[in-house]
């Protein structure tokens, strides 16, 4: 599981950029900023064309909690400032934390930005990229928790949901939220949780697909057994055994129906429903029937639950 923001910060003094360690990094890496602004870094190049040069830098991430671009922006300033002429510009470049490479800027940057960015990337090691990814993920998760539902730029396939009751995955809509995991037999099992959000459905069921098993030695992608759990009653059943051991699925189900997990499932379902109502109201125009005129007292087709005369009819 991705480390939490707190544990990352607590361990920050021991988890600096590897190439910064080589050059005796000059400051504390990625200090927490409550406002979600840039995080200060201090680095020193151990070799290459910038050997011995020290820089203070700001690291910032894409602030959209739904966006999965994986980009981080760095702005480098010479340290100490006196070593650089006052008129000399800062260095600015983007990193692609998914591809682990210098990102292609949407607007073509100045040449020295790309050269400095490439020099920076060439010093990066596996642990450097992993550390920056953990901070990126923690930042996005924090933004997801704090951003009001009305401000999240989600997307739902409304027509498919209303026509067939298609299930919606929680992390499909909110990709940086907490994983749903349980422990059994010394291993951790990761589930993908899906729900019905159709306007006329009041079900209290979560459908959980087993997608990952994590042990100290490795991560496995098992056959995808599926459980359904009623988070109100605590009733559960196996929807798809998928070659999995029935006893294992039963043990996992008993973990998942604990009070804490059922509360979590209900909260996730409730938030999905809230996001769906907002999206449907703002982005979906229902097809109007040509065979019957809509009455003033009929339910408004926008899905608000109000009478037509008190909703869209007044617009």
Coordinates of C-alpha atoms in Angstrom, one line a residue, residues 100-207:
X100 CA 10.1 8.0 -15.5
X101 CA 11.4 10.5 -18.0
X102 CA 11.6 14.1 -18.8
X103 CA 8.0 15.1 -19.8
X104 CA 7.2 16.7 -23.1
X105 CA 6.0 20.2 -22.3
X106 CA 2.7 21.3 -23.7
X107 CA 4.3 24.5 -24.7
X108 CA 7.8 24.2 -26.0
X109 CA 10.2 25.4 -23.3
X110 CA 13.5 27.2 -23.5
X111 CA 16.5 25.0 -24.5
X112 CA 18.4 25.3 -21.2
X113 CA 15.2 24.0 -19.4
X114 CA 15.3 20.8 -21.4
X115 CA 19.1 20.4 -21.0
X116 CA 18.9 20.9 -17.2
X117 CA 15.9 18.6 -17.0
X118 CA 17.8 15.9 -18.9
X119 CA 20.8 16.3 -16.6
X120 CA 18.5 15.9 -13.6
X121 CA 16.8 12.8 -15.0
X122 CA 20.1 11.1 -15.8
X123 CA 21.0 11.3 -12.1
X124 CA 17.6 9.7 -11.0
X125 CA 17.6 6.1 -9.7
X126 CA 14.8 3.7 -9.0
X127 CA 14.4 4.8 -5.4
X128 CA 14.3 8.4 -6.5
X129 CA 11.4 7.9 -8.9
X130 CA 9.6 5.8 -6.3
X131 CA 9.9 8.4 -3.7
X132 CA 8.6 11.2 -5.9
X133 CA 5.7 8.9 -7.0
X134 CA 4.8 8.3 -3.4
X135 CA 4.7 12.0 -2.7
X136 CA 2.7 12.6 -5.9
X137 CA 0.1 9.9 -4.8
X138 CA -0.1 11.3 -1.3
X139 CA -0.7 14.8 -2.6
X140 CA -3.4 13.6 -4.9
X141 CA -5.1 11.6 -2.2
X142 CA -5.1 14.6 0.1
X143 CA -6.6 16.7 -2.6
X144 CA -9.3 14.1 -3.3
X145 CA -10.3 14.1 0.4
X146 CA -10.4 17.9 0.7
X147 CA -12.0 18.8 -2.6
X148 CA -15.9 19.2 -2.4
X149 CA -17.8 16.8 -4.6
X150 CA -19.2 19.8 -6.6
X151 CA -15.6 20.7 -7.7
X152 CA -14.5 17.3 -8.8
X153 CA -14.3 16.8 -12.6
X154 CA -15.7 13.3 -12.7
X155 CA -17.2 11.4 -15.6
X156 CA -20.0 8.8 -15.6
X157 CA -21.5 6.8 -18.6
X158 CA -25.0 8.0 -17.7
X159 CA -26.9 6.3 -20.6
X160 CA -25.3 2.9 -19.8
X161 CA -25.9 3.2 -16.1
X162 CA -29.6 4.2 -16.5
X163 CA -30.3 1.6 -19.2
X164 CA -28.6 -1.5 -17.7
X165 CA -27.6 -0.6 -14.2
X166 CA -23.9 -0.9 -15.1
X167 CA -21.6 -1.1 -12.1
X168 CA -19.2 1.8 -11.3
X169 CA -15.8 1.2 -9.7
X170 CA -14.9 3.6 -6.9
X171 CA -11.3 4.0 -7.9
X172 CA -12.4 4.3 -11.5
X173 CA -14.0 7.6 -10.6
X174 CA -11.6 8.6 -7.8
X175 CA -8.2 7.0 -8.7
X176 CA -6.2 8.3 -5.8
X177 CA -8.4 7.1 -2.9
X178 CA -7.5 4.5 -0.3
X179 CA -7.1 0.9 -1.5
X180 CA -9.6 -1.6 -0.1
X181 CA -7.5 -4.3 1.5
X182 CA -7.9 -7.1 4.0
X183 CA -5.4 -9.5 5.6
X184 CA -5.7 -13.3 5.8
X185 CA -3.1 -16.0 6.3
X186 CA -0.3 -13.5 6.6
X187 CA -1.0 -12.0 3.1
X188 CA -2.8 -8.8 2.1
X189 CA -5.6 -9.0 -0.5
X190 CA -6.6 -6.0 -2.6
X191 CA -10.2 -5.6 -3.9
X192 CA -11.8 -3.5 -6.6
X193 CA -15.1 -2.3 -5.2
X194 CA -18.0 -1.5 -7.6
X195 CA -21.5 -0.2 -7.0
X196 CA -24.8 0.6 -8.6
X197 CA -25.6 4.3 -8.8
X198 CA -28.7 4.2 -11.0
X199 CA -31.2 7.0 -10.0
X200 CA -34.0 4.6 -9.1
X201 CA -31.9 2.1 -7.2
X202 CA -31.6 2.1 -3.4
X203 CA -29.5 -1.1 -3.0
X204 CA -26.9 -1.4 -0.3
X205 CA -24.7 -3.9 -2.1
X206 CA -21.0 -3.7 -2.9
X207 CA -19.4 -6.0 -5.5

